[in-house]
Amino acid sequence: NHILEDVNKCVIALQEGDVDTLDRTAGAIRGRAARVIHIINAEMENYEAGVYTEKVLEATKLLSET
């Protein structure tokens, strides 16, 4: 929910040309995404390796690279 709120703030900042708010809010999104990735990766260690865990780890890798 917080990430969605931050995305909406970024859209408004873009529309208003508010570079500082855009930069600050984008940083908040990156931080939140990094925390989500960390938690998911730790949680996947509790699962038996398989197609599901591989796909989840691929998705977190993709998220961390964007």
Tab-separated table of N, CA and C in Angstrom:
chain	number	residue	atom	x	y	z
A	1	ASN	N	0.826	-1.198	0.000
A	1	ASN	CA	0.000	0.000	0.000
A	1	ASN	C	0.870	1.261	0.000
A	2	HIS	N	1.952	1.237	0.763
A	2	HIS	CA	2.834	2.405	0.814
A	2	HIS	C	3.516	2.649	-0.528
A	3	ILE	N	3.892	1.570	-1.208
A	3	ILE	CA	4.535	1.731	-2.514
A	3	ILE	C	3.559	2.359	-3.493
A	4	LEU	N	2.317	1.922	-3.482
A	4	LEU	CA	1.310	2.504	-4.377
A	4	LEU	C	1.110	3.985	-4.080
A	5	GLU	N	1.053	4.342	-2.813
A	5	GLU	CA	0.934	5.758	-2.443
A	5	GLU	C	2.135	6.552	-2.950
A	6	ASP	N	3.325	5.961	-2.831
A	6	ASP	CA	4.529	6.639	-3.306
A	6	ASP	C	4.526	6.784	-4.824
A	7	VAL	N	4.044	5.771	-5.526
A	7	VAL	CA	3.948	5.869	-6.989
A	7	VAL	C	3.015	7.013	-7.365
A	8	ASN	N	1.901	7.122	-6.669
A	8	ASN	CA	0.971	8.224	-6.939
A	8	ASN	C	1.626	9.577	-6.666
A	9	LYS	N	2.437	9.656	-5.610
A	9	LYS	CA	3.169	10.897	-5.325
A	9	LYS	C	4.145	11.218	-6.449
A	10	CYS	N	4.785	10.189	-6.996
A	10	CYS	CA	5.713	10.399	-8.117
A	10	CYS	C	4.981	10.935	-9.340
A	11	VAL	N	3.814	10.395	-9.615
A	11	VAL	CA	3.032	10.860	-10.766
A	11	VAL	C	2.683	12.333	-10.599
A	12	ILE	N	2.238	12.698	-9.413
A	12	ILE	CA	1.890	14.102	-9.148
A	12	ILE	C	3.128	14.983	-9.267
A	13	ALA	N	4.244	14.526	-8.714
A	13	ALA	CA	5.486	15.299	-8.797
A	13	ALA	C	5.917	15.484	-10.249
A	14	LEU	N	5.754	14.455	-11.068
A	14	LEU	CA	6.073	14.574	-12.493
A	14	LEU	C	5.184	15.603	-13.166
A	15	GLN	N	3.895	15.534	-12.866
A	15	GLN	CA	2.945	16.466	-13.476
A	15	GLN	C	3.240	17.902	-13.068
A	16	GLU	N	3.704	18.081	-11.840
A	16	GLU	CA	3.972	19.424	-11.324
A	16	GLU	C	5.416	19.868	-11.562
A	17	GLY	N	6.241	18.981	-12.104
A	17	GLY	CA	7.641	19.323	-12.328
A	17	GLY	C	8.436	19.475	-11.046
A	18	ASP	N	8.019	18.790	-10.003
A	18	ASP	CA	8.663	18.870	-8.685
A	18	ASP	C	9.762	17.811	-8.593
A	19	VAL	N	10.957	18.182	-9.016
A	19	VAL	CA	12.076	17.250	-9.100
A	19	VAL	C	12.487	16.730	-7.727
A	20	ASP	N	12.493	17.582	-6.725
A	20	ASP	CA	12.917	17.161	-5.385
A	20	ASP	C	11.996	16.090	-4.812
A	21	THR	N	10.688	16.319	-4.913
A	21	THR	CA	9.730	15.331	-4.408
A	21	THR	C	9.830	14.041	-5.203
A	22	LEU	N	9.990	14.154	-6.505
A	22	LEU	CA	10.129	12.967	-7.347
A	22	LEU	C	11.342	12.149	-6.915
A	23	ASP	N	12.469	12.795	-6.734
A	23	ASP	CA	13.694	12.098	-6.341
A	23	ASP	C	13.557	11.461	-4.963
A	24	ARG	N	13.026	12.201	-4.014
A	24	ARG	CA	12.861	11.700	-2.644
A	24	ARG	C	11.894	10.513	-2.608
A	25	THR	N	10.787	10.631	-3.320
A	25	THR	CA	9.782	9.573	-3.308
A	25	THR	C	10.270	8.342	-4.067
A	26	ALA	N	10.984	8.557	-5.162
A	26	ALA	CA	11.555	7.423	-5.898
A	26	ALA	C	12.550	6.676	-5.015
A	27	GLY	N	13.309	7.401	-4.224
A	27	GLY	CA	14.228	6.767	-3.280
A	27	GLY	C	13.489	5.942	-2.237
A	28	ALA	N	12.354	6.452	-1.794
A	28	ALA	CA	11.539	5.703	-0.827
A	28	ALA	C	11.025	4.411	-1.449
A	29	ILE	N	10.619	4.476	-2.714
A	29	ILE	CA	10.146	3.275	-3.411
A	29	ILE	C	11.279	2.261	-3.520
A	30	ARG	N	12.463	2.724	-3.903
A	30	ARG	CA	13.608	1.810	-4.009
A	30	ARG	C	13.907	1.156	-2.662
A	31	GLY	N	13.842	1.927	-1.593
A	31	GLY	CA	14.092	1.377	-0.263
A	31	GLY	C	13.054	0.350	0.144
A	32	ARG	N	11.799	0.656	-0.114
A	32	ARG	CA	10.729	-0.291	0.227
A	32	ARG	C	10.864	-1.570	-0.597
A	33	ALA	N	11.152	-1.422	-1.881
A	33	ALA	CA	11.311	-2.595	-2.746
A	33	ALA	C	12.480	-3.452	-2.274
A	34	ALA	N	13.567	-2.820	-1.864
A	34	ALA	CA	14.726	-3.570	-1.365
A	34	ALA	C	14.363	-4.363	-0.113
A	35	ARG	N	13.566	-3.769	0.758
A	35	ARG	CA	13.140	-4.484	1.972
A	35	ARG	C	12.242	-5.666	1.622
A	36	VAL	N	11.343	-5.471	0.664
A	36	VAL	CA	10.465	-6.564	0.223
A	36	VAL	C	11.307	-7.704	-0.344
A	37	ILE	N	12.276	-7.365	-1.183
A	37	ILE	CA	13.148	-8.379	-1.777
A	37	ILE	C	13.897	-9.141	-0.688
A	38	HIS	N	14.430	-8.428	0.275
A	38	HIS	CA	15.176	-9.065	1.368
A	38	HIS	C	14.291	-10.047	2.140
A	39	ILE	N	13.089	-9.629	2.461
A	39	ILE	CA	12.164	-10.482	3.216
A	39	ILE	C	11.772	-11.709	2.402
A	40	ILE	N	11.472	-11.511	1.131
A	40	ILE	CA	11.076	-12.642	0.284
A	40	ILE	C	12.220	-13.633	0.142
A	41	ASN	N	13.425	-13.129	-0.113
A	41	ASN	CA	14.569	-14.034	-0.248
A	41	ASN	C	14.798	-14.831	1.030
A	42	ALA	N	14.672	-14.192	2.175
A	42	ALA	CA	14.826	-14.900	3.447
A	42	ALA	C	13.724	-15.940	3.618
A	43	GLU	N	12.516	-15.591	3.233
A	43	GLU	CA	11.396	-16.523	3.359
A	43	GLU	C	11.566	-17.730	2.437
A	44	MET	N	12.119	-17.518	1.260
A	44	MET	CA	12.306	-18.619	0.312
A	44	MET	C	13.288	-19.660	0.840
A	45	GLU	N	14.151	-19.271	1.768
A	45	GLU	CA	15.070	-20.235	2.378
A	45	GLU	C	14.320	-21.273	3.207
A	46	ASN	N	13.086	-20.963	3.606
A	46	ASN	CA	12.273	-21.894	4.389
A	46	ASN	C	11.520	-22.891	3.518
A	47	TYR	N	11.556	-22.693	2.201
A	47	TYR	CA	10.837	-23.566	1.281
A	47	TYR	C	11.799	-24.546	0.633
A	48	GLU	N	11.264	-25.703	0.285
A	48	GLU	CA	12.051	-26.671	-0.465
A	48	GLU	C	12.256	-26.136	-1.878
A	49	ALA	N	13.453	-26.311	-2.398
A	49	ALA	CA	13.751	-25.825	-3.749
A	49	ALA	C	12.825	-26.492	-4.765
A	50	GLY	N	12.401	-25.708	-5.728
A	50	GLY	CA	11.510	-26.225	-6.762
A	50	GLY	C	11.137	-25.126	-7.725
A	51	VAL	N	10.189	-25.416	-8.586
A	51	VAL	CA	9.769	-24.462	-9.610
A	51	VAL	C	9.252	-23.174	-8.967
A	52	TYR	N	8.444	-23.311	-7.920
A	52	TYR	CA	7.871	-22.129	-7.263
A	52	TYR	C	8.964	-21.208	-6.731
A	53	THR	N	9.880	-21.776	-5.957
A	53	THR	CA	10.926	-20.940	-5.369
A	53	THR	C	11.831	-20.345	-6.446
A	54	GLU	N	12.107	-21.108	-7.490
A	54	GLU	CA	12.928	-20.585	-8.586
A	54	GLU	C	12.264	-19.377	-9.238
A	55	LYS	N	10.966	-19.483	-9.493
A	55	LYS	CA	10.237	-18.375	-10.127
A	55	LYS	C	10.186	-17.154	-9.214
A	56	VAL	N	9.976	-17.379	-7.939
A	56	VAL	CA	9.940	-16.261	-6.988
A	56	VAL	C	11.300	-15.578	-6.938
A	57	LEU	N	12.359	-16.352	-6.871
A	57	LEU	CA	13.703	-15.775	-6.816
A	57	LEU	C	14.053	-15.056	-8.117
A	58	GLU	N	13.590	-15.584	-9.256
A	58	GLU	CA	13.783	-14.887	-10.528
A	58	GLU	C	13.069	-13.538	-10.510
A	59	ALA	N	11.864	-13.526	-9.955
A	59	ALA	CA	11.088	-12.280	-9.897
A	59	ALA	C	11.764	-11.255	-8.987
A	60	THR	N	12.288	-11.706	-7.856
A	60	THR	CA	12.963	-10.757	-6.966
A	60	THR	C	14.252	-10.242	-7.597
A	61	LYS	N	14.932	-11.091	-8.353
A	61	LYS	CA	16.144	-10.646	-9.055
A	61	LYS	C	15.785	-9.582	-10.084
A	62	LEU	N	14.717	-9.821	-10.826
A	62	LEU	CA	14.261	-8.849	-11.823
A	62	LEU	C	13.901	-7.523	-11.155
A	63	LEU	N	13.199	-7.595	-10.043
A	63	LEU	CA	12.826	-6.379	-9.317
A	63	LEU	C	14.063	-5.631	-8.826
A	64	SER	N	15.043	-6.353	-8.350
A	64	SER	CA	16.240	-5.690	-7.822
A	64	SER	C	17.081	-5.051	-8.923
A	65	GLU	N	16.936	-5.524	-10.151
A	65	GLU	CA	17.712	-4.986	-11.266
A	65	GLU	C	17.045	-3.795	-11.939
A	66	THR	N	15.817	-3.495	-11.575
A	66	THR	CA	15.110	-2.387	-12.228
A	66	THR	C	15.099	-1.155	-11.366
